[in-house]
PDB file of C-alpha atoms in Angstrom:
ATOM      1  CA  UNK A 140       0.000   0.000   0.000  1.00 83.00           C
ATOM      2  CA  UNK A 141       0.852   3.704  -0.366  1.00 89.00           C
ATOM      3  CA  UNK A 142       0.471   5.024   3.115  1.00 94.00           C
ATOM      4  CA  UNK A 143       0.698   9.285   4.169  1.00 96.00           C
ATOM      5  CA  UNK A 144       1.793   8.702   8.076  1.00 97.00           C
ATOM      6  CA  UNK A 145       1.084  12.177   9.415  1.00 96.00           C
ATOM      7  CA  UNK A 146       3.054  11.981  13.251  1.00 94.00           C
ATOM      8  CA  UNK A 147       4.783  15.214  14.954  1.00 92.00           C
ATOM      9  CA  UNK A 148       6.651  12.693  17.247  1.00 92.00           C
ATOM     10  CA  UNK A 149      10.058  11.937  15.598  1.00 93.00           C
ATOM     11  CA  UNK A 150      10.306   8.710  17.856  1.00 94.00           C
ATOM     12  CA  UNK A 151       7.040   7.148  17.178  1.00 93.00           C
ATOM     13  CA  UNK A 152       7.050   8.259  13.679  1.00 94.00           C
ATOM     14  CA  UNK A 153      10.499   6.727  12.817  1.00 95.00           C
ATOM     15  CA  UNK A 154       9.211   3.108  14.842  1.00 95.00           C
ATOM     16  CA  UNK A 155       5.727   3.199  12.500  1.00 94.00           C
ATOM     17  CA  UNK A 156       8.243   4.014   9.637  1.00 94.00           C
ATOM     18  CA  UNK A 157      10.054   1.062   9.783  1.00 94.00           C
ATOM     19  CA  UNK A 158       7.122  -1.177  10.657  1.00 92.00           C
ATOM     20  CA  UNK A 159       4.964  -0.351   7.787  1.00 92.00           C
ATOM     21  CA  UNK A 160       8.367  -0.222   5.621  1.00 89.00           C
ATOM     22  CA  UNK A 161       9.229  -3.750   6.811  1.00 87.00           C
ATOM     23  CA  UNK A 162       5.518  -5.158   6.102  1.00 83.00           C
ATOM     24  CA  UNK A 163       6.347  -3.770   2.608  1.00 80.00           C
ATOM     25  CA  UNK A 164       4.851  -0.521   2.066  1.00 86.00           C
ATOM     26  CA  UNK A 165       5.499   2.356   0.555  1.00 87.00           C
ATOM     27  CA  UNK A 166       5.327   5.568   2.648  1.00 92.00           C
ATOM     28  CA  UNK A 167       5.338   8.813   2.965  1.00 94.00           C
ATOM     29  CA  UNK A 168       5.795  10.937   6.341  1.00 95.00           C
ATOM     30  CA  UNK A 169       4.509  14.554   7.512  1.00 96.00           C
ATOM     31  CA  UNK A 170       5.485  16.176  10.967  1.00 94.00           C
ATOM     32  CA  UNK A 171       3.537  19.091  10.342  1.00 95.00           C
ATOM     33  CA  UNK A 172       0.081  20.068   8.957  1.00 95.00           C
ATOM     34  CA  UNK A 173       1.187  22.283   5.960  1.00 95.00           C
ATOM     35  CA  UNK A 174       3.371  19.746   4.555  1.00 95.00           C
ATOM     36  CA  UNK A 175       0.829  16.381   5.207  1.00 96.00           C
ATOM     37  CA  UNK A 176      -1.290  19.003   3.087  1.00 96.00           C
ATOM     38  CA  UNK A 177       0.379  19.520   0.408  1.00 95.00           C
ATOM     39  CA  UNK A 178       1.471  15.342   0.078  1.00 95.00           C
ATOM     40  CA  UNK A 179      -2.045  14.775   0.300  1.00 95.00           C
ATOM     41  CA  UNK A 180      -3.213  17.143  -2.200  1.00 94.00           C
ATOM     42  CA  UNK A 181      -0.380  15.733  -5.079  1.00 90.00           C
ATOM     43  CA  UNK A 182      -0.164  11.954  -3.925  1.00 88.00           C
ATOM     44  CA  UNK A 183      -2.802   9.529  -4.118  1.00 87.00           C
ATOM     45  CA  UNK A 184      -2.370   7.173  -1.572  1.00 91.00           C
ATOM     46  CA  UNK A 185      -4.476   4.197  -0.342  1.00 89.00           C
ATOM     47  CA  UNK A 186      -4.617   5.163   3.147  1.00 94.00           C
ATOM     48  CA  UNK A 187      -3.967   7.608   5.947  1.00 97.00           C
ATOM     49  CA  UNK A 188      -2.474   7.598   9.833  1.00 96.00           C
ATOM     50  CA  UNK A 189      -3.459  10.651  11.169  1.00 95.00           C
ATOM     51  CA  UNK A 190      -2.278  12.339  14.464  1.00 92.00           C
ATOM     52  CA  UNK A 191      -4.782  14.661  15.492  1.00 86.00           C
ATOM     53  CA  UNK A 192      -2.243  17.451  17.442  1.00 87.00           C
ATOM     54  CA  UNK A 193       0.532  18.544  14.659  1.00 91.00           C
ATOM     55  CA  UNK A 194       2.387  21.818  14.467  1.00 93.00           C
ATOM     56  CA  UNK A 195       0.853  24.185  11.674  1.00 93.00           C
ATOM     57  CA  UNK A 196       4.693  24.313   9.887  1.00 91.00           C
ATOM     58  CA  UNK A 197       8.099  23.697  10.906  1.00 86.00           C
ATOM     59  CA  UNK A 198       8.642  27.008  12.049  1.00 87.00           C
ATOM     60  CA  UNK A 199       7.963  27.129  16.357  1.00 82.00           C
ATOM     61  CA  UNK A 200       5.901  30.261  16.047  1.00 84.00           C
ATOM     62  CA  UNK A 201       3.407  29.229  13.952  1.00 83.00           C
ATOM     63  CA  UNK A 202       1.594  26.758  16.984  1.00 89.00           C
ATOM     64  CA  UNK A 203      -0.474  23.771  16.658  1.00 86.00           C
ATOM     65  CA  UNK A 204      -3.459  23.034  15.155  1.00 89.00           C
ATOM     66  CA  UNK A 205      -5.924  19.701  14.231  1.00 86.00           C
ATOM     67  CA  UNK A 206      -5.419  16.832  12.502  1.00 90.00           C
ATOM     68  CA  UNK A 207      -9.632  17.227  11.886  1.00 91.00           C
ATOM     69  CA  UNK A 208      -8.952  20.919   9.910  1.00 92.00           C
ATOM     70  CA  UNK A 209      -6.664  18.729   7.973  1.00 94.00           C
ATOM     71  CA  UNK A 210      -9.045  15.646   7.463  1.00 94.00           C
ATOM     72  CA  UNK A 211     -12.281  18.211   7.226  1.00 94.00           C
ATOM     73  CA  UNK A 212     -10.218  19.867   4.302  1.00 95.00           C
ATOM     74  CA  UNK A 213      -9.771  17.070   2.077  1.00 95.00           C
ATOM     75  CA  UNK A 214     -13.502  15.392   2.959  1.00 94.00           C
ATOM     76  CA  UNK A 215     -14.615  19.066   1.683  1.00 94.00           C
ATOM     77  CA  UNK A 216     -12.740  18.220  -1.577  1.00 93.00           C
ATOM     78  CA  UNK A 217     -14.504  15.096  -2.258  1.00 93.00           C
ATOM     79  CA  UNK A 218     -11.334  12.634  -1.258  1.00 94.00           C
ATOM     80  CA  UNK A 219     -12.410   8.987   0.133  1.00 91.00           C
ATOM     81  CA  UNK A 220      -9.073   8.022   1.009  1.00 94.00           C
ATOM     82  CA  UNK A 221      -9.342   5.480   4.138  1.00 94.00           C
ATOM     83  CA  UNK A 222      -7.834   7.581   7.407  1.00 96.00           C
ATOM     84  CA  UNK A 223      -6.789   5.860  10.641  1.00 95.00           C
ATOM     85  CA  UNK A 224      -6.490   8.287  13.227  1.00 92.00           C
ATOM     86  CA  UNK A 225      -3.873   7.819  16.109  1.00 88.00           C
ATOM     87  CA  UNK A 226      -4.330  10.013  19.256  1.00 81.00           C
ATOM     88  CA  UNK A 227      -3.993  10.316  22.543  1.00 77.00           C
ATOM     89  CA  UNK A 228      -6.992  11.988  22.575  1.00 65.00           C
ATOM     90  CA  UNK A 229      -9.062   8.793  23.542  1.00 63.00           C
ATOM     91  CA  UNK A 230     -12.486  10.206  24.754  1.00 70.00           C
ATOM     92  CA  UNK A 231     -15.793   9.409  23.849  1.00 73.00           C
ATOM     93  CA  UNK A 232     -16.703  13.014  22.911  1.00 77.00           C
ATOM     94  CA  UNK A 233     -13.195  13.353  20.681  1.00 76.00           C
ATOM     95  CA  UNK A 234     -13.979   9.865  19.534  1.00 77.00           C
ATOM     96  CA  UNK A 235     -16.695  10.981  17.951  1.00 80.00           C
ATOM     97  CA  UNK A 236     -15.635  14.519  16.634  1.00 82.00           C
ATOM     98  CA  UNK A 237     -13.226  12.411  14.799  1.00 82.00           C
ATOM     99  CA  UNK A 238     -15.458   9.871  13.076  1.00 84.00           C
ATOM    100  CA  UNK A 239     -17.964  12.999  12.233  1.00 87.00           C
ATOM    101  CA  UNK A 240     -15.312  14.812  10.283  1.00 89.00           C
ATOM    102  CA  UNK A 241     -15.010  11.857   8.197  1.00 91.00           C
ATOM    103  CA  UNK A 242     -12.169   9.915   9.924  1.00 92.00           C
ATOM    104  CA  UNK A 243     -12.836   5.887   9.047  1.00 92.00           C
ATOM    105  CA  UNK A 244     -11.386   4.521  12.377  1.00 91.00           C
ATOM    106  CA  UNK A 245     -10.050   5.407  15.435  1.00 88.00           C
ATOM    107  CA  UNK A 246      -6.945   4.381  17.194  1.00 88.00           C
ATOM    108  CA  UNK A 247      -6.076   5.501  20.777  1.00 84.00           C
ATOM    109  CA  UNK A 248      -2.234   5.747  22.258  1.00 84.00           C
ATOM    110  CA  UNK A 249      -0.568   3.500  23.004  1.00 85.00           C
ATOM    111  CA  UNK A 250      -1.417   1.302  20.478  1.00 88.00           C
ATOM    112  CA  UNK A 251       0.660  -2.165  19.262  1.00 90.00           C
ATOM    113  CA  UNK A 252       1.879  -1.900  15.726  1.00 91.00           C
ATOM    114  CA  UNK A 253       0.025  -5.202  14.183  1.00 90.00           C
ATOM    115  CA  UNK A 254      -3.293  -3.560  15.506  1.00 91.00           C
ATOM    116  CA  UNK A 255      -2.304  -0.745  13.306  1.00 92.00           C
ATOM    117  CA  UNK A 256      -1.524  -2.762  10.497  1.00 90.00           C
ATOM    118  CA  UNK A 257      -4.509  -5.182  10.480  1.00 88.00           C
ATOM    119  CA  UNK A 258      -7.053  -1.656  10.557  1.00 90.00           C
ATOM    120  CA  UNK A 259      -5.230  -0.358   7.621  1.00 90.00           C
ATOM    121  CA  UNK A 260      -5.890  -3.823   5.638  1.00 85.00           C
ATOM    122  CA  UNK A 261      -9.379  -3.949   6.908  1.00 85.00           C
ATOM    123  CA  UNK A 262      -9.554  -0.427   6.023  1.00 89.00           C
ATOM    124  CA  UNK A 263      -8.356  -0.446   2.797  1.00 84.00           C
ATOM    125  CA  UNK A 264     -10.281  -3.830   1.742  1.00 79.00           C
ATOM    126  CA  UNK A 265     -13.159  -2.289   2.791  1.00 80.00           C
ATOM    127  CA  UNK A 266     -12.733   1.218   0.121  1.00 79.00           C
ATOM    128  CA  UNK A 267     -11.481  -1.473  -2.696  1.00 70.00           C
ATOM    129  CA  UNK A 268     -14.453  -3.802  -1.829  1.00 64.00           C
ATOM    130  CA  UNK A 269     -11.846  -6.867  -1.555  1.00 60.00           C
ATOM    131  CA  UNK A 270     -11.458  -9.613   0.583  1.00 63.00           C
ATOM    132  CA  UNK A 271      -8.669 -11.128   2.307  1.00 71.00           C
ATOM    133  CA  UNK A 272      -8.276 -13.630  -0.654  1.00 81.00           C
ATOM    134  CA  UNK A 273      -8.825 -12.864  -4.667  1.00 86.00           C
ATOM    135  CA  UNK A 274      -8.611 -15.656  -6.587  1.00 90.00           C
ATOM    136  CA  UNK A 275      -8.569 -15.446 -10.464  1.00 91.00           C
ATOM    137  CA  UNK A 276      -8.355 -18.412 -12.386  1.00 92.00           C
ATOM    138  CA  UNK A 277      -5.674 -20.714 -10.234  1.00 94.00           C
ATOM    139  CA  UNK A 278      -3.991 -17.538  -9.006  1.00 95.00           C
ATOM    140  CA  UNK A 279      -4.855 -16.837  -5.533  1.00 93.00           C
ATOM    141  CA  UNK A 280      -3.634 -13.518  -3.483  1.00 90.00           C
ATOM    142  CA  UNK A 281      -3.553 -13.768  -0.105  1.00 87.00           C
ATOM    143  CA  UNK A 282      -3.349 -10.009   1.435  1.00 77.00           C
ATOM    144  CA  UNK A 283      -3.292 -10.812   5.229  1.00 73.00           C
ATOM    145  CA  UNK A 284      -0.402 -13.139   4.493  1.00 77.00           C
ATOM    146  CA  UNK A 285       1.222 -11.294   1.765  1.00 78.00           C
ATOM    147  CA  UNK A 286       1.730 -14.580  -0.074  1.00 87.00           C
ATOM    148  CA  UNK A 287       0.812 -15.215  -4.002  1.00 92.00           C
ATOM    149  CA  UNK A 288      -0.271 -19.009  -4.701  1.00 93.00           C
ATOM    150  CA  UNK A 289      -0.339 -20.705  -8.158  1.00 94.00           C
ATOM    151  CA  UNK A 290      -2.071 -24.060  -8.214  1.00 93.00           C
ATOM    152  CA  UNK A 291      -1.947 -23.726  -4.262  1.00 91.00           C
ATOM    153  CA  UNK A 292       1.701 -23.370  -4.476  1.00 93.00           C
ATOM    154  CA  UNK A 293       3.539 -20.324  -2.986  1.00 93.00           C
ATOM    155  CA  UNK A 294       5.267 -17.657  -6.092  1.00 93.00           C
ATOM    156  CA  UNK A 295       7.693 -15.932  -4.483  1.00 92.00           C
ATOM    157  CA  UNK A 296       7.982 -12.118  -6.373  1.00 90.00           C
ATOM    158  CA  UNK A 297      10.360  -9.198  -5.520  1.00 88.00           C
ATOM    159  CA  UNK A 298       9.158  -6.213  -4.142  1.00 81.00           C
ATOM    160  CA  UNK A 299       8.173  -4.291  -7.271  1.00 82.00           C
ATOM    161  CA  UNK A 300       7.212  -7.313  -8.662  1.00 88.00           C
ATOM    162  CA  UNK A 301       4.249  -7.954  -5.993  1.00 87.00           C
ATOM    163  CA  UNK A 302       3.367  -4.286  -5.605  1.00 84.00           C
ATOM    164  CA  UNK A 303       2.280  -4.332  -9.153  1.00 89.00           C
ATOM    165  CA  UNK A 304       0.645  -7.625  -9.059  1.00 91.00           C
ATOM    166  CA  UNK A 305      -1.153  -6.256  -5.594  1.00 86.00           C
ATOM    167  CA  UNK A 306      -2.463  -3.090  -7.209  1.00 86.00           C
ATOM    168  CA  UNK A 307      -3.686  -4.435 -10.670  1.00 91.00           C
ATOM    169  CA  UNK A 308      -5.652  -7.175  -8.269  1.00 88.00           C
ATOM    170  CA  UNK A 309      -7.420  -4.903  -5.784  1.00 81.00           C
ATOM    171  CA  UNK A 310      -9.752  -5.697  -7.266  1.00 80.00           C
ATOM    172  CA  UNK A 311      -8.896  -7.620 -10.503  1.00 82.00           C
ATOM    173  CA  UNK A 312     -11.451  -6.597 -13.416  1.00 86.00           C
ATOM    174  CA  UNK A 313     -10.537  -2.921 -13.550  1.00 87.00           C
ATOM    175  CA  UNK A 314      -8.277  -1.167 -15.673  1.00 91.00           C
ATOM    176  CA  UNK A 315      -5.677   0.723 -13.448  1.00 90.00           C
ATOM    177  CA  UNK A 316      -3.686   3.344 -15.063  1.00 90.00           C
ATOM    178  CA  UNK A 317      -0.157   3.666 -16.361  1.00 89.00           C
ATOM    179  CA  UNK A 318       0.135   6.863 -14.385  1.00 86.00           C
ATOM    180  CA  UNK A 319      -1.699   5.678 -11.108  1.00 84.00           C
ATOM    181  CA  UNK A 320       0.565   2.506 -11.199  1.00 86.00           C
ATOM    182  CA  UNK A 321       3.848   4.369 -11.667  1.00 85.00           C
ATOM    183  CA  UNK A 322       2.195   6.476  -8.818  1.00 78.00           C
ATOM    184  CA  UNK A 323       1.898   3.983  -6.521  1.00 75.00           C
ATOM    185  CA  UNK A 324       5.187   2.478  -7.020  1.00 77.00           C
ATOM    186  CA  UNK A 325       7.274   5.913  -7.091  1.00 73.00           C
ATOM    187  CA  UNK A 326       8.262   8.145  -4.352  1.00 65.00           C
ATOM    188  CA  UNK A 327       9.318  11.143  -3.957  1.00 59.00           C
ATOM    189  CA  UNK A 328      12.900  10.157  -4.556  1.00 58.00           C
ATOM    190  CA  UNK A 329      12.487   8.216  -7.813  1.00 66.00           C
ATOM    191  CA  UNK A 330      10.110   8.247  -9.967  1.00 69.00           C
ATOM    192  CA  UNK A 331       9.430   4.742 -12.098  1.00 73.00           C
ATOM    193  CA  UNK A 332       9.651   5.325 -15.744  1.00 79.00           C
ATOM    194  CA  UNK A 333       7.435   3.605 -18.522  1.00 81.00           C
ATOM    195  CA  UNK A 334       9.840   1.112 -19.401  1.00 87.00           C
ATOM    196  CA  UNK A 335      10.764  -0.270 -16.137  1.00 87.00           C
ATOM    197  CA  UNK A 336       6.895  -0.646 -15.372  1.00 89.00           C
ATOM    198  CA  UNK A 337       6.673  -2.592 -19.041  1.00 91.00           C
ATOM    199  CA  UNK A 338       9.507  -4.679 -18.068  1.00 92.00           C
ATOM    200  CA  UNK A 339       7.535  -5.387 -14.562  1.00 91.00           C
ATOM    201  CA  UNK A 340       4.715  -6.115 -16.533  1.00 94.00           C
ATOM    202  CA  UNK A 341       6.377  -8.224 -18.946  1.00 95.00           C
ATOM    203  CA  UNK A 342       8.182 -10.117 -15.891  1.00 95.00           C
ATOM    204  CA  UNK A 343       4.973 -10.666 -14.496  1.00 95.00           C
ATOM    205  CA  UNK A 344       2.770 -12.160 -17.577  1.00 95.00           C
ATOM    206  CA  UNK A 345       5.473 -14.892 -17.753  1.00 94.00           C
ATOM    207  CA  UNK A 346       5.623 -15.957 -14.141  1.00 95.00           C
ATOM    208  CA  UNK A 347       2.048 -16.158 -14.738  1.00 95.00           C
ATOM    209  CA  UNK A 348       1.898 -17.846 -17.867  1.00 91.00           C
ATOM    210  CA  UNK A 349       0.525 -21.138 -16.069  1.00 89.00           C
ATOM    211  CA  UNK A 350      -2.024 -19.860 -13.300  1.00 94.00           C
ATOM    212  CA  UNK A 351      -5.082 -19.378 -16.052  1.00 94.00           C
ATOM    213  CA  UNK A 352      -4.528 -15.498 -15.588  1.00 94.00           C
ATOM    214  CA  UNK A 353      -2.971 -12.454 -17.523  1.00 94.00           C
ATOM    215  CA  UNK A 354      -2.455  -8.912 -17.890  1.00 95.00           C
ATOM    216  CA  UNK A 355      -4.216  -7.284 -20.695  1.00 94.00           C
ATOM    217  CA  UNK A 356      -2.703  -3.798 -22.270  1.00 94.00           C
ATOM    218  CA  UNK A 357      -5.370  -1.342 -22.685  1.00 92.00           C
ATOM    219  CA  UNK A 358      -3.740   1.094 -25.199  1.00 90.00           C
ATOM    220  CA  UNK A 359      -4.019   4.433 -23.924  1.00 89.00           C
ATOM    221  CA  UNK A 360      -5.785   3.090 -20.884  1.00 90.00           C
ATOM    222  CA  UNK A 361      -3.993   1.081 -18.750  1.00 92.00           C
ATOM    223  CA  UNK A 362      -3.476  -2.507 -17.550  1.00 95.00           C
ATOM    224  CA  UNK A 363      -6.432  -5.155 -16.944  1.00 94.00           C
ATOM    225  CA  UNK A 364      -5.551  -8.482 -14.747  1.00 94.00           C
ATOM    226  CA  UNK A 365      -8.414 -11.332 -16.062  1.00 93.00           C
ATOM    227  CA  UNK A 366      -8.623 -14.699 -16.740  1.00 92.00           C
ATOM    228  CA  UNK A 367      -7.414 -16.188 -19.684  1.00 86.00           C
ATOM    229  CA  UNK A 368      -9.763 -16.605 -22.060  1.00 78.00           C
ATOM    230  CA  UNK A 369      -9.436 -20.424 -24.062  1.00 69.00           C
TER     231      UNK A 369
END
């Protein structure tokens, strides 16, 4: 997944950093409301971890302000992106506040890291109406194990490899984008050009070749994952 963690706290955000990181996501981090604004605004991402008290900037004098004038902002603008929030703000009344500005769950401090994890899947199957498994012809994903099966046996992918695979099958059926795919797979860093998403692409079709799915090219649309037709 492509994750915005928006966290003030340098310690806890560089722990949830290295989590998510280690489960294999991509993410991008905000200490301060006028940058998690502006990521938000250029990045699509499929899903949020918001801290509710942030600094306005990264300049002292400018104060604090809400994670809700953040989250109210982008609900205003018609954006559906899942959001977690993590607070210590953990009463009913705030609670609540939260979930009315359009927050999708609520996570109080402390909090264990697999809890996290496991309401961002839930989360995020939830806006991409998928289940834990997708199967499509004899190729199965399993998202709450991160494992791909062929014929009920485990395909081990790299990285890039499985990110594309994960995105083109949540849900499978659906043309995704050459631009939305390079989006999800780029940071801020590196960008991934069109030929080294063909040659993912390409990579992948053959490692599939046997599982009674492919990957269709749309021209000028995208990429479609379906079963192969006889």
């Amino acid at each position: 997944m492509r994750i915005l963690l928006v966290e003030d706290d340098p310690v806890l955000q560089g722990v949830m950093l290295r989590s998510l990181s280690d489960a294999g996501h991509r993410v991008d981090v905000a200490g301060h409301y006028d940058n998690a604004s502006h990521l938000w605004r250029v990045q699509p991402y499929d899903a949020v971890l918001l801290d509710l008290n942030l600094p306005q900037s990264d300049r002292p004098e400018a104060g604090m302000t809400s994670g809700l004038r953040l989250l109210r902002e982008r609900r205003a603008k018609g954006d559906k992106t899942p959001v977690l929030v993590l607070t210590a703000r953990n009463r009913t009344d705030e609670r609540i506040a939260g979930l009315d500005a359009g927050a999708d769950d609520y996570l109080g401090k402390p909090f264990e890291l697999a809890e996290v994890e496991a309401r961002l899947r839930a989360l995020v199957r939830r806006s991409q109406g998928a289940d834990d498994q997708t199967q499509l012809g004899q190729l199965v994903l399993d998202r709450k194990a991160r494992r791909i099966l062929i014929h009920g046996q485990e395909l081990v992918l790299p990285a890039r490899e499985l990110e594309v695979l994960w995105e083109l099958m949540s849900p499978p059926g659906r043309t995704v984008s050459k631009k939305d795919l390079s989006n999800k797979l780029s940071d801020f860093e590196e960008t991934l050009a069109d030929n080294a998403l063909e040659a993912f692409i390409s990579r992948l079709r053959k490692k599939l070749a046997q599982s009674g799915a492919t990957i269709r090219t749309l021209r000028g649309l995208g990429y479609l994952m379906e079963e192969e037709r006889p």
